[in-house]
PDB file of C-alpha atoms in Angstrom:
ATOM      1  CA  UNK W   1      87.021 111.052  96.037  1.00  0.00           C
ATOM      2  CA  UNK W   2      84.945 111.227  92.977  1.00  0.00           C
ATOM      3  CA  UNK W   3      85.371 114.326  90.886  1.00  0.00           C
ATOM      4  CA  UNK W   4      81.740 114.313  89.646  1.00  0.00           C
ATOM      5  CA  UNK W   5      79.839 113.966  93.010  1.00  0.00           C
ATOM      6  CA  UNK W   6      78.780 116.659  95.482  1.00  0.00           C
ATOM      7  CA  UNK W   7      77.808 116.106  99.129  1.00  0.00           C
ATOM      8  CA  UNK W   8      74.445 117.307 100.269  1.00  0.00           C
ATOM      9  CA  UNK W   9      74.011 118.806 103.847  1.00  0.00           C
ATOM     10  CA  UNK W  10      72.589 115.460 104.891  1.00  0.00           C
ATOM     11  CA  UNK W  11      75.757 113.550 103.981  1.00  0.00           C
ATOM     12  CA  UNK W  12      74.173 111.750 100.795  1.00  0.00           C
ATOM     13  CA  UNK W  13      76.021 112.232  97.594  1.00  0.00           C
ATOM     14  CA  UNK W  14      74.529 113.336  94.220  1.00  0.00           C
ATOM     15  CA  UNK W  15      76.357 112.084  91.064  1.00  0.00           C
ATOM     16  CA  UNK W  16      76.579 114.097  87.918  1.00  0.00           C
ATOM     17  CA  UNK W  17      74.780 112.604  85.000  1.00  0.00           C
ATOM     18  CA  UNK W  18      75.826 114.091  81.535  1.00  0.00           C
ATOM     19  CA  UNK W  19      74.335 113.661  78.236  1.00  0.00           C
ATOM     20  CA  UNK W  20      76.584 113.547  75.087  1.00  0.00           C
ATOM     21  CA  UNK W  21      75.439 115.947  72.329  1.00  0.00           C
ATOM     22  CA  UNK W  22      73.854 114.508  69.307  1.00  0.00           C
ATOM     23  CA  UNK W  23      76.385 116.149  67.094  1.00  0.00           C
ATOM     24  CA  UNK W  24      80.255 116.753  67.545  1.00  0.00           C
ATOM     25  CA  UNK W  25      81.187 120.097  68.976  1.00  0.00           C
ATOM     26  CA  UNK W  26      83.958 122.033  66.689  1.00  0.00           C
ATOM     27  CA  UNK W  27      87.200 121.728  68.845  1.00  0.00           C
ATOM     28  CA  UNK W  28      87.371 125.567  68.884  1.00  0.00           C
ATOM     29  CA  UNK W  29      84.120 125.692  70.623  1.00  0.00           C
ATOM     30  CA  UNK W  30      85.610 123.685  73.712  1.00  0.00           C
ATOM     31  CA  UNK W  31      86.430 126.535  76.137  1.00  0.00           C
ATOM     32  CA  UNK W  32      87.854 125.931  79.603  1.00  0.00           C
ATOM     33  CA  UNK W  33      86.847 127.733  82.632  1.00  0.00           C
ATOM     34  CA  UNK W  34      88.846 131.103  83.320  1.00  0.00           C
ATOM     35  CA  UNK W  35      89.877 130.089  86.919  1.00  0.00           C
ATOM     36  CA  UNK W  36      90.992 126.526  87.259  1.00  0.00           C
ATOM     37  CA  UNK W  37      89.493 124.910  90.340  1.00  0.00           C
ATOM     38  CA  UNK W  38      91.310 122.219  91.972  1.00  0.00           C
ATOM     39  CA  UNK W  39      90.344 118.609  91.223  1.00  0.00           C
ATOM     40  CA  UNK W  40      87.408 117.864  93.622  1.00  0.00           C
ATOM     41  CA  UNK W  41      88.048 114.837  95.567  1.00  0.00           C
ATOM     42  CA  UNK W  42      84.647 114.560  97.109  1.00  0.00           C
ATOM     43  CA  UNK W  43      83.437 111.016  98.439  1.00  0.00           C
ATOM     44  CA  UNK W  44      81.082 108.798  96.705  1.00  0.00           C
ATOM     45  CA  UNK W  45      80.600 105.989  99.137  1.00  0.00           C
ATOM     46  CA  UNK W  46      80.161 105.724 102.813  1.00  0.00           C
ATOM     47  CA  UNK W  47      79.681 103.001 105.282  1.00  0.00           C
ATOM     48  CA  UNK W  48      76.904 102.699 107.854  1.00  0.00           C
ATOM     49  CA  UNK W  49      75.080 106.010 106.808  1.00  0.00           C
ATOM     50  CA  UNK W  50      78.139 108.097 107.813  1.00  0.00           C
ATOM     51  CA  UNK W  51      78.711 111.588 106.243  1.00  0.00           C
ATOM     52  CA  UNK W  52      81.424 111.795 103.581  1.00  0.00           C
ATOM     53  CA  UNK W  53      84.004 114.494 104.039  1.00  0.00           C
ATOM     54  CA  UNK W  54      83.582 117.622 101.940  1.00  0.00           C
ATOM     55  CA  UNK W  55      86.918 118.889 101.054  1.00  0.00           C
ATOM     56  CA  UNK W  56      87.554 122.671 100.245  1.00  0.00           C
ATOM     57  CA  UNK W  57      88.303 123.255  96.554  1.00  0.00           C
ATOM     58  CA  UNK W  58      91.784 125.260  96.759  1.00  0.00           C
ATOM     59  CA  UNK W  59      93.134 126.241  93.162  1.00  0.00           C
ATOM     60  CA  UNK W  60      96.492 124.837  92.419  1.00  0.00           C
ATOM     61  CA  UNK W  61      97.479 128.318  91.046  1.00  0.00           C
ATOM     62  CA  UNK W  62      96.422 131.627  92.089  1.00  0.00           C
ATOM     63  CA  UNK W  63      93.618 133.428  89.963  1.00  0.00           C
ATOM     64  CA  UNK W  64      96.369 135.706  88.490  1.00  0.00           C
ATOM     65  CA  UNK W  65      98.008 132.700  86.707  1.00  0.00           C
ATOM     66  CA  UNK W  66      94.929 130.491  85.974  1.00  0.00           C
ATOM     67  CA  UNK W  67      94.177 131.985  82.397  1.00  0.00           C
ATOM     68  CA  UNK W  68      91.084 131.469  80.129  1.00  0.00           C
ATOM     69  CA  UNK W  69      91.888 128.757  77.705  1.00  0.00           C
ATOM     70  CA  UNK W  70      90.269 128.561  74.413  1.00  0.00           C
ATOM     71  CA  UNK W  71      91.298 125.449  72.405  1.00  0.00           C
ATOM     72  CA  UNK W  72      91.993 126.052  68.575  1.00  0.00           C
ATOM     73  CA  UNK W  73      92.967 122.448  67.601  1.00  0.00           C
ATOM     74  CA  UNK W  74      93.489 119.123  69.407  1.00  0.00           C
ATOM     75  CA  UNK W  75      95.306 116.148  68.328  1.00  0.00           C
ATOM     76  CA  UNK W  76      93.167 114.675  65.552  1.00  0.00           C
ATOM     77  CA  UNK W  77      91.063 111.524  65.099  1.00  0.00           C
ATOM     78  CA  UNK W  78      91.795 109.225  62.431  1.00  0.00           C
ATOM     79  CA  UNK W  79      89.130 110.716  60.089  1.00  0.00           C
ATOM     80  CA  UNK W  80      90.915 114.045  60.297  1.00  0.00           C
ATOM     81  CA  UNK W  81      94.115 115.464  58.631  1.00  0.00           C
ATOM     82  CA  UNK W  82      97.258 114.325  60.497  1.00  0.00           C
ATOM     83  CA  UNK W  83      95.892 111.108  61.915  1.00  0.00           C
ATOM     84  CA  UNK W  84      98.182 108.207  62.736  1.00  0.00           C
ATOM     85  CA  UNK W  85      96.526 105.538  60.454  1.00  0.00           C
ATOM     86  CA  UNK W  86      99.339 103.970  58.582  1.00  0.00           C
ATOM     87  CA  UNK W  87      99.965 101.520  55.818  1.00  0.00           C
ATOM     88  CA  UNK W  88     100.340  98.017  56.857  1.00  0.00           C
ATOM     89  CA  UNK W  89     103.852  97.630  58.694  1.00  0.00           C
ATOM     90  CA  UNK W  90     105.733  95.346  60.866  1.00  0.00           C
ATOM     91  CA  UNK W  91     107.227  97.226  63.564  1.00  0.00           C
ATOM     92  CA  UNK W  92     108.453  96.351  67.054  1.00  0.00           C
ATOM     93  CA  UNK W  93     107.923  98.604  70.045  1.00  0.00           C
ATOM     94  CA  UNK W  94     110.719  99.896  72.051  1.00  0.00           C
ATOM     95  CA  UNK W  95     111.099 101.309  75.452  1.00  0.00           C
ATOM     96  CA  UNK W  96     111.552 104.931  74.373  1.00  0.00           C
ATOM     97  CA  UNK W  97     108.498 106.984  74.729  1.00  0.00           C
ATOM     98  CA  UNK W  98     106.855 108.103  71.291  1.00  0.00           C
ATOM     99  CA  UNK W  99     107.991 105.028  69.494  1.00  0.00           C
ATOM    100  CA  UNK W 100     105.466 103.631  67.125  1.00  0.00           C
ATOM    101  CA  UNK W 101     104.212 100.029  66.774  1.00  0.00           C
ATOM    102  CA  UNK W 102     101.647  98.704  64.314  1.00  0.00           C
ATOM    103  CA  UNK W 103      98.505  96.757  65.234  1.00  0.00           C
ATOM    104  CA  UNK W 104      96.278  94.787  62.821  1.00  0.00           C
ATOM    105  CA  UNK W 105      92.424  94.075  63.167  1.00  0.00           C
ATOM    106  CA  UNK W 106      90.274  92.743  60.302  1.00  0.00           C
ATOM    107  CA  UNK W 107      93.350  93.020  57.954  1.00  0.00           C
ATOM    108  CA  UNK W 108      93.923  96.685  58.375  1.00  0.00           C
ATOM    109  CA  UNK W 109      96.983  97.862  60.036  1.00  0.00           C
ATOM    110  CA  UNK W 110      97.327 101.057  62.195  1.00  0.00           C
ATOM    111  CA  UNK W 111     100.249 102.675  63.800  1.00  0.00           C
ATOM    112  CA  UNK W 112     100.716 105.016  66.627  1.00  0.00           C
ATOM    113  CA  UNK W 113     102.873 106.428  69.459  1.00  0.00           C
ATOM    114  CA  UNK W 114     103.717 104.586  72.586  1.00  0.00           C
ATOM    115  CA  UNK W 115     104.407 105.284  76.103  1.00  0.00           C
ATOM    116  CA  UNK W 116     107.712 104.320  77.520  1.00  0.00           C
ATOM    117  CA  UNK W 117     107.852 101.010  79.105  1.00  0.00           C
ATOM    118  CA  UNK W 118     108.602 102.651  82.571  1.00  0.00           C
ATOM    119  CA  UNK W 119     104.964 104.097  82.776  1.00  0.00           C
ATOM    120  CA  UNK W 120     103.049 100.850  83.482  1.00  0.00           C
ATOM    121  CA  UNK W 121     102.102  97.442  82.449  1.00  0.00           C
ATOM    122  CA  UNK W 122     100.918  97.344  78.668  1.00  0.00           C
ATOM    123  CA  UNK W 123      97.657  95.626  78.555  1.00  0.00           C
ATOM    124  CA  UNK W 124      95.297  94.704  75.551  1.00  0.00           C
ATOM    125  CA  UNK W 125      92.227  96.257  77.065  1.00  0.00           C
ATOM    126  CA  UNK W 126      90.736  98.357  79.653  1.00  0.00           C
ATOM    127  CA  UNK W 127      87.043  99.203  80.652  1.00  0.00           C
ATOM    128  CA  UNK W 128      85.435 101.502  78.152  1.00  0.00           C
ATOM    129  CA  UNK W 129      88.347 101.415  75.685  1.00  0.00           C
ATOM    130  CA  UNK W 130      87.067 100.535  72.115  1.00  0.00           C
ATOM    131  CA  UNK W 131      89.915 101.874  70.146  1.00  0.00           C
ATOM    132  CA  UNK W 132      93.335 100.415  69.114  1.00  0.00           C
ATOM    133  CA  UNK W 133      96.246 102.271  70.682  1.00  0.00           C
ATOM    134  CA  UNK W 134      98.475 102.186  73.792  1.00  0.00           C
ATOM    135  CA  UNK W 135      96.633 101.262  77.087  1.00  0.00           C
ATOM    136  CA  UNK W 136      98.800 100.948  80.264  1.00  0.00           C
ATOM    137  CA  UNK W 137      97.597  99.485  83.598  1.00  0.00           C
ATOM    138  CA  UNK W 138      98.852 102.004  86.355  1.00  0.00           C
ATOM    139  CA  UNK W 139      97.568 100.426  89.422  1.00  0.00           C
ATOM    140  CA  UNK W 140      96.336  96.745  89.678  1.00  0.00           C
ATOM    141  CA  UNK W 141      93.240  98.085  91.490  1.00  0.00           C
ATOM    142  CA  UNK W 142      92.072  99.300  88.057  1.00  0.00           C
ATOM    143  CA  UNK W 143      93.614 102.596  87.020  1.00  0.00           C
ATOM    144  CA  UNK W 144      94.448 102.781  83.457  1.00  0.00           C
ATOM    145  CA  UNK W 145      95.655 105.256  80.808  1.00  0.00           C
ATOM    146  CA  UNK W 146      94.815 104.974  77.089  1.00  0.00           C
ATOM    147  CA  UNK W 147      95.913 106.870  74.028  1.00  0.00           C
ATOM    148  CA  UNK W 148      93.974 106.132  70.792  1.00  0.00           C
ATOM    149  CA  UNK W 149      95.371 105.627  67.350  1.00  0.00           C
ATOM    150  CA  UNK W 150      91.757 105.808  65.784  1.00  0.00           C
ATOM    151  CA  UNK W 151      88.722 107.554  66.450  1.00  0.00           C
ATOM    152  CA  UNK W 152      85.794 105.999  68.020  1.00  0.00           C
ATOM    153  CA  UNK W 153      82.585 106.614  66.231  1.00  0.00           C
ATOM    154  CA  UNK W 154      80.514 105.969  69.388  1.00  0.00           C
ATOM    155  CA  UNK W 155      82.598 108.205  71.589  1.00  0.00           C
ATOM    156  CA  UNK W 156      83.526 111.698  70.284  1.00  0.00           C
ATOM    157  CA  UNK W 157      85.619 112.325  73.250  1.00  0.00           C
ATOM    158  CA  UNK W 158      88.365 110.167  71.863  1.00  0.00           C
ATOM    159  CA  UNK W 159      91.335 111.787  70.184  1.00  0.00           C
ATOM    160  CA  UNK W 160      94.413 110.310  68.780  1.00  0.00           C
ATOM    161  CA  UNK W 161      97.878 111.265  70.124  1.00  0.00           C
ATOM    162  CA  UNK W 162     100.941 112.431  68.160  1.00  0.00           C
ATOM    163  CA  UNK W 163     104.691 111.430  68.969  1.00  0.00           C
ATOM    164  CA  UNK W 164     105.365 114.828  70.306  1.00  0.00           C
ATOM    165  CA  UNK W 165     102.552 114.674  72.779  1.00  0.00           C
ATOM    166  CA  UNK W 166     103.804 111.540  74.675  1.00  0.00           C
ATOM    167  CA  UNK W 167     106.398 113.013  76.957  1.00  0.00           C
ATOM    168  CA  UNK W 168     103.661 115.478  78.411  1.00  0.00           C
ATOM    169  CA  UNK W 169     100.879 112.892  78.334  1.00  0.00           C
ATOM    170  CA  UNK W 170     103.041 110.412  80.220  1.00  0.00           C
ATOM    171  CA  UNK W 171     103.963 113.249  82.743  1.00  0.00           C
ATOM    172  CA  UNK W 172     100.335 113.726  83.543  1.00  0.00           C
ATOM    173  CA  UNK W 173      99.677 110.176  83.767  1.00  0.00           C
ATOM    174  CA  UNK W 174     102.449 109.938  86.342  1.00  0.00           C
ATOM    175  CA  UNK W 175     100.837 112.571  88.216  1.00  0.00           C
ATOM    176  CA  UNK W 176      97.525 110.938  88.319  1.00  0.00           C
ATOM    177  CA  UNK W 177      99.181 107.822  89.315  1.00  0.00           C
ATOM    178  CA  UNK W 178     100.733 109.457  92.354  1.00  0.00           C
ATOM    179  CA  UNK W 179      97.533 111.242  93.300  1.00  0.00           C
ATOM    180  CA  UNK W 180      95.374 107.864  93.308  1.00  0.00           C
ATOM    181  CA  UNK W 181      98.195 105.674  94.809  1.00  0.00           C
ATOM    182  CA  UNK W 182      98.483 108.014  97.809  1.00  0.00           C
ATOM    183  CA  UNK W 183      94.691 108.596  98.179  1.00  0.00           C
ATOM    184  CA  UNK W 184      94.285 104.799  98.417  1.00  0.00           C
ATOM    185  CA  UNK W 185      97.049 104.229 101.090  1.00  0.00           C
ATOM    186  CA  UNK W 186      98.576 106.961 103.154  1.00  0.00           C
ATOM    187  CA  UNK W 187      96.014 109.765 101.975  1.00  0.00           C
ATOM    188  CA  UNK W 188      98.878 112.272 102.333  1.00  0.00           C
ATOM    189  CA  UNK W 189     101.052 114.343 100.093  1.00  0.00           C
ATOM    190  CA  UNK W 190     104.386 112.954 101.542  1.00  0.00           C
ATOM    191  CA  UNK W 191     105.489 111.008  98.601  1.00  0.00           C
ATOM    192  CA  UNK W 192     108.256 112.560  96.804  1.00  0.00           C
ATOM    193  CA  UNK W 193     106.548 111.969  93.539  1.00  0.00           C
ATOM    194  CA  UNK W 194     104.070 114.938  94.298  1.00  0.00           C
ATOM    195  CA  UNK W 195     107.333 117.032  94.170  1.00  0.00           C
ATOM    196  CA  UNK W 196     108.435 115.361  90.795  1.00  0.00           C
ATOM    197  CA  UNK W 197     105.000 115.679  89.079  1.00  0.00           C
ATOM    198  CA  UNK W 198     103.423 118.730  90.593  1.00  0.00           C
ATOM    199  CA  UNK W 199     104.764 122.155  90.591  1.00  0.00           C
ATOM    200  CA  UNK W 200     103.209 122.743  94.098  1.00  0.00           C
ATOM    201  CA  UNK W 201     104.381 119.248  95.355  1.00  0.00           C
ATOM    202  CA  UNK W 202     100.710 118.403  95.957  1.00  0.00           C
ATOM    203  CA  UNK W 203     100.077 120.867  98.554  1.00  0.00           C
ATOM    204  CA  UNK W 204      96.544 121.625  96.646  1.00  0.00           C
ATOM    205  CA  UNK W 205      95.317 118.246  98.077  1.00  0.00           C
ATOM    206  CA  UNK W 206      96.826 118.465 101.565  1.00  0.00           C
ATOM    207  CA  UNK W 207      93.604 119.769 103.325  1.00  0.00           C
ATOM    208  CA  UNK W 208      91.450 117.304 101.263  1.00  0.00           C
ATOM    209  CA  UNK W 209      93.500 114.475 102.390  1.00  0.00           C
ATOM    210  CA  UNK W 210      93.787 115.586 105.957  1.00  0.00           C
ATOM    211  CA  UNK W 211      90.018 115.748 106.195  1.00  0.00           C
ATOM    212  CA  UNK W 212      89.572 112.312 104.766  1.00  0.00           C
ATOM    213  CA  UNK W 213      92.195 110.927 107.237  1.00  0.00           C
ATOM    214  CA  UNK W 214      90.489 112.494 110.158  1.00  0.00           C
ATOM    215  CA  UNK W 215      87.121 111.048 109.203  1.00  0.00           C
ATOM    216  CA  UNK W 216      88.679 107.471 108.637  1.00  0.00           C
ATOM    217  CA  UNK W 217      88.413 107.502 104.962  1.00  0.00           C
ATOM    218  CA  UNK W 218      90.481 106.117 102.158  1.00  0.00           C
ATOM    219  CA  UNK W 219      90.239 106.520  98.357  1.00  0.00           C
ATOM    220  CA  UNK W 220      88.695 103.614  96.158  1.00  0.00           C
ATOM    221  CA  UNK W 221      88.766 103.248  92.478  1.00  0.00           C
ATOM    222  CA  UNK W 222      85.337 101.566  92.646  1.00  0.00           C
ATOM    223  CA  UNK W 223      84.919 100.034  89.330  1.00  0.00           C
ATOM    224  CA  UNK W 224      87.873 101.648  87.849  1.00  0.00           C
ATOM    225  CA  UNK W 225      89.312 104.884  86.525  1.00  0.00           C
ATOM    226  CA  UNK W 226      90.488 105.139  82.761  1.00  0.00           C
ATOM    227  CA  UNK W 227      92.451 108.339  81.937  1.00  0.00           C
ATOM    228  CA  UNK W 228      92.131 109.326  78.371  1.00  0.00           C
ATOM    229  CA  UNK W 229      94.149 112.552  78.095  1.00  0.00           C
ATOM    230  CA  UNK W 230      94.569 114.464  74.669  1.00  0.00           C
ATOM    231  CA  UNK W 231      96.611 117.517  73.795  1.00  0.00           C
ATOM    232  CA  UNK W 232      95.361 121.131  72.658  1.00  0.00           C
ATOM    233  CA  UNK W 233      97.780 121.557  69.811  1.00  0.00           C
ATOM    234  CA  UNK W 234      97.673 125.429  69.562  1.00  0.00           C
ATOM    235  CA  UNK W 235      98.220 125.704  73.412  1.00  0.00           C
ATOM    236  CA  UNK W 236     101.670 124.147  73.481  1.00  0.00           C
ATOM    237  CA  UNK W 237     105.116 125.938  73.621  1.00  0.00           C
ATOM    238  CA  UNK W 238     108.668 124.539  74.398  1.00  0.00           C
ATOM    239  CA  UNK W 239     107.896 125.137  78.221  1.00  0.00           C
ATOM    240  CA  UNK W 240     104.119 124.931  78.499  1.00  0.00           C
ATOM    241  CA  UNK W 241     101.020 122.936  77.341  1.00  0.00           C
ATOM    242  CA  UNK W 242      97.381 122.310  77.997  1.00  0.00           C
ATOM    243  CA  UNK W 243      95.489 119.094  77.916  1.00  0.00           C
ATOM    244  CA  UNK W 244      92.064 117.771  78.353  1.00  0.00           C
ATOM    245  CA  UNK W 245      91.037 114.557  79.834  1.00  0.00           C
ATOM    246  CA  UNK W 246      87.564 112.959  79.437  1.00  0.00           C
ATOM    247  CA  UNK W 247      88.300 110.155  81.858  1.00  0.00           C
ATOM    248  CA  UNK W 248      86.025 107.270  82.912  1.00  0.00           C
ATOM    249  CA  UNK W 249      85.562 106.771  86.488  1.00  0.00           C
ATOM    250  CA  UNK W 250      83.391 105.351  89.439  1.00  0.00           C
ATOM    251  CA  UNK W 251      85.903 106.496  92.189  1.00  0.00           C
ATOM    252  CA  UNK W 252      84.999 107.493  95.793  1.00  0.00           C
ATOM    253  CA  UNK W 253      86.006 107.754  99.436  1.00  0.00           C
ATOM    254  CA  UNK W 254      85.161 104.777 101.485  1.00  0.00           C
ATOM    255  CA  UNK W 255      85.517 103.903 105.252  1.00  0.00           C
ATOM    256  CA  UNK W 256      88.957 102.600 105.798  1.00  0.00           C
ATOM    257  CA  UNK W 257      87.358 100.146 108.335  1.00  0.00           C
ATOM    258  CA  UNK W 258      84.595  98.285 106.593  1.00  0.00           C
ATOM    259  CA  UNK W 259      83.849 100.638 103.659  1.00  0.00           C
ATOM    260  CA  UNK W 260      82.598  99.173 100.434  1.00  0.00           C
ATOM    261  CA  UNK W 261      83.221 100.776  97.063  1.00  0.00           C
ATOM    262  CA  UNK W 262      80.394 101.754  94.571  1.00  0.00           C
ATOM    263  CA  UNK W 263      80.613  99.084  91.629  1.00  0.00           C
ATOM    264  CA  UNK W 264      78.318 100.834  89.300  1.00  0.00           C
ATOM    265  CA  UNK W 265      78.978 101.640  85.733  1.00  0.00           C
ATOM    266  CA  UNK W 266      81.841 104.053  84.771  1.00  0.00           C
ATOM    267  CA  UNK W 267      81.004 107.664  83.975  1.00  0.00           C
ATOM    268  CA  UNK W 268      82.777 110.247  81.961  1.00  0.00           C
ATOM    269  CA  UNK W 269      84.378 112.996  83.901  1.00  0.00           C
ATOM    270  CA  UNK W 270      86.438 116.021  82.568  1.00  0.00           C
ATOM    271  CA  UNK W 271      89.619 117.443  83.454  1.00  0.00           C
ATOM    272  CA  UNK W 272      91.760 120.259  82.338  1.00  0.00           C
ATOM    273  CA  UNK W 273      95.551 120.500  83.069  1.00  0.00           C
ATOM    274  CA  UNK W 274      98.227 123.040  82.333  1.00  0.00           C
ATOM    275  CA  UNK W 275     101.681 121.586  82.206  1.00  0.00           C
ATOM    276  CA  UNK W 276     104.986 123.208  82.737  1.00  0.00           C
ATOM    277  CA  UNK W 277     108.516 122.113  81.613  1.00  0.00           C
ATOM    278  CA  UNK W 278     110.980 122.781  84.441  1.00  0.00           C
ATOM    279  CA  UNK W 279     114.588 121.359  85.061  1.00  0.00           C
ATOM    280  CA  UNK W 280     113.969 119.339  81.716  1.00  0.00           C
ATOM    281  CA  UNK W 281     110.964 117.510  82.738  1.00  0.00           C
ATOM    282  CA  UNK W 282     107.149 118.237  82.712  1.00  0.00           C
ATOM    283  CA  UNK W 283     104.883 118.790  85.655  1.00  0.00           C
ATOM    284  CA  UNK W 284     101.300 119.694  86.431  1.00  0.00           C
ATOM    285  CA  UNK W 285     101.115 123.389  87.235  1.00  0.00           C
ATOM    286  CA  UNK W 286      97.307 123.655  87.523  1.00  0.00           C
ATOM    287  CA  UNK W 287      94.314 121.154  87.251  1.00  0.00           C
ATOM    288  CA  UNK W 288      90.774 121.585  87.351  1.00  0.00           C
ATOM    289  CA  UNK W 289      87.461 120.067  86.386  1.00  0.00           C
ATOM    290  CA  UNK W 290      86.176 120.909  82.935  1.00  0.00           C
ATOM    291  CA  UNK W 291      83.012 119.161  81.643  1.00  0.00           C
ATOM    292  CA  UNK W 292      83.473 120.273  78.205  1.00  0.00           C
ATOM    293  CA  UNK W 293      86.626 118.089  77.953  1.00  0.00           C
ATOM    294  CA  UNK W 294      83.898 115.424  77.249  1.00  0.00           C
ATOM    295  CA  UNK W 295      82.141 116.180  74.016  1.00  0.00           C
TER     296      UNK W 295
END
């Protein structure tokens, strides 16, 4: 199921290792691929030496609608203009998406936007999260989403969110929650949440899931998956937006009967998603792998 692995002809799996650049790339230099391939849901673990299913990569949208995306600006880190660092304050979080709450560490207060209470359980920490912000546990097996209120000097892929981003980021998080929940249970796209959060109602995953079911496989989060999405500011209109996600993962397919997940360290993987607002709510209209989402 991993988005960063590839199955060899002999059934073994390679995992992508990616070194972080020594210096930060200008945001304008982060270019997405012209054709958005579907998220690869390729196996990371097998039991008893069995081959792992190799799902076909089918774009969510046709090539005619998968445009080349060249970001101009993303939501900024706290050392850049427009950051969400604030003076000390005492505020109370509410259930409304985008509302702010303050957090104090070492005497310094910082404030930032919040997801709605409907998204998931608010937690104090998640694997690989080293910045103050809003962190939600989406699945007890280890699926999290984090939006930062400050930069991480040791991880240049961390960007802060703005209040106007939250509605879109939450829709993306719900789409990923739908994908992972169903890959770990029914391995089908029959859940009505696919139609709620994906323009194609999850059709892009149908063949992938069918192949996994036929082989007796089910998804596993391994050591966990931590979503860390951020918006591209100049790619947003009233009805469309583009986001990147340098998420941390150790996911994979395992045999439903007797398979064991890989519990190695989390690795960064990049995703790009185009979002469309239809009937008053945001949906994923195209999604694909994008290594440059991780700086």
